[in-house]
């Protein structure tokens, strides 16, 4: 709810508050500096240095028209004057005037509270001294009014105890012994008063002004004690730092209509305006007994008493707020108010949207308030840690989110248990395309090898599954049905809990927070879309993934990896093509592949709609698609597979190289794609088709593959009568391609930078192995600040991209440029791409909202930089 939806009701301000805001009160003349009623500090020229943090805060609350506890401030440096009888007497009279009550009035009783504050919030301030004005003669009447004697005696005892030690010179040890020997509340105060009479410099007085003067002396002596000075030195504060003293009204009323409490403005679970907190009846205690608080809705008048104050404070502080308050006779008064230091994320999101919709801040400021990392946190569940959990292992945070489940050691076992409704976590040394069905059936994936650009990580992110990869020391024994984490052994079926955002894995079933951002996040992301220049697409291979991404705000598909359409049950199709014994068998395999791709492409294009879609032709690293040793169908196939296995498969027969050796491969794929487009276009849907050639290093490779694609388009046009509009481009993922970008741009209408492979080949790092074994050590030693597979390296890989952009645009000024590696979902990498002027980034579906927010933050940063540059230019 926005701030303007409510106005202050007449019941929200006490008569004393209205009186203070209508006309300044003039206290009697006192020795030393003036007594400053709450709300009159600025009028009299004081600031926080003199009023203290509390006095300045109360001043602001009064200026906002909010009801505060009646009180006054003795400015810093003048505190000693409150120890004098005349000043103390004047203070009592002024608080009585402010509160409209008198000490000793049996019908509307009043007591006093004395506190201290420094110019800023610091540790080590003396405790409040409350119940000033209580005497042995009036305590029974006060207890009868309150109805709860324990609280009154507890607070009165604490006050007398401190005054006795620090103002009346009674040894602290003597006081402590007496309290330990006397557990009953009334007997404790009687024992203290007796000790003061026997051992103190004077008896404890009944006169409230004399009590206040002694309380001021006690606070100041406590503030000047050696222990307090040591505390200030530890905080790098001046030892002679002065404090302001504050005298507050403590209005007494029946417990049914009086009390105190704390509240925050927003529900942490929903983020909506809804006061949350606790309410305690009776006299305010510094540490109320546990489990004695009541819900705020049991306040007389309910939470409506607080809503106006909290709304006003949120608008003023522009943050979720917390308050301390008192209720007396069904009338609320604030004791303190501040912005929450660490507000719940949902509260921050909802407030940012509320403030912008109310006009208190602009939409750009609302977008700035929510970081891309916070967007990711809202989109994925998190483990709720209570402390004491058993950490099994820590690996690489490969895919965000959290999940629990029973350990399974094979894809088949995952499918079997999941079909019966069991939540499972697939644990493997590494995953292959054959494991994809089991990965999709699992709640999470854990691998002992691989990095954040490995097969397991890419598939998990695409499916929105939490994943931890490269877990050091993880050993899987499928035969024994065990997983070993160092010396800890977990059996298949045992529960584990996994956090893919932190890379941690715990034993047992932990509580998991439910993901689900408030609707206000969608509003903020829509505003972010209106701010950003950079487009955001999705890496998606199926219609289902496209549907998910479009719901999350993707503007199209930046990368469809056609080899991913042959994972799981369709894996035999591509294996048959790769392992064909003769041309006839290979042609039959290609025909089956083309038929399967036609089905997939038709569904994909229909889901994309009238949006751009970049389809990458087959890039099948052989080690991911060939059968493992011993798993071939027969001896002849085993021999052919062995002949194809490579020492460095990521540098071997893949991408355009495979297609040029099997010249019917890309034409078969392209014909399936163009035929599917023609059929979808007949329904009125016209996707913006882009066909991409992968792993190019030579302009001749691109020219030959492009000729194959153009031939397929002509064949489809001749057969169907439909000329399919498309762009042809290439993936820049080798350093040589980046360096020859100008020559490649003669054949390509668009580039998409495949930063996973480009990083791997530029560094000479294996993206499957190096993160666990090398990069963690390099980061510990300060060689790297982050994994270059997670955050784009601006100096090496980024320099190649910048060079490619410059050379490509020189040859083809209108060339379309994007990034489709995993860096397309990283906020720092997105900012780098935006600075280069790329057209779009593409990332996994569940990172699309993160990318949208990151692109907006980048645009806002650029705008601020330009404004500062203009200002400095004008100044010169």
Coordinates of C-alpha atoms in Angstrom, one line a residue, residues 96 144 675 690 775 812:
X96 CA 4.4 17.3 33.7
X144 CA -3.2 -1.5 41.8
X675 CA 10.5 -26.7 -43.5
X690 CA 18.8 -16.9 -37.4
X775 CA 41.0 -21.7 -10.1
X812 CA 29.5 -4.7 -41.8

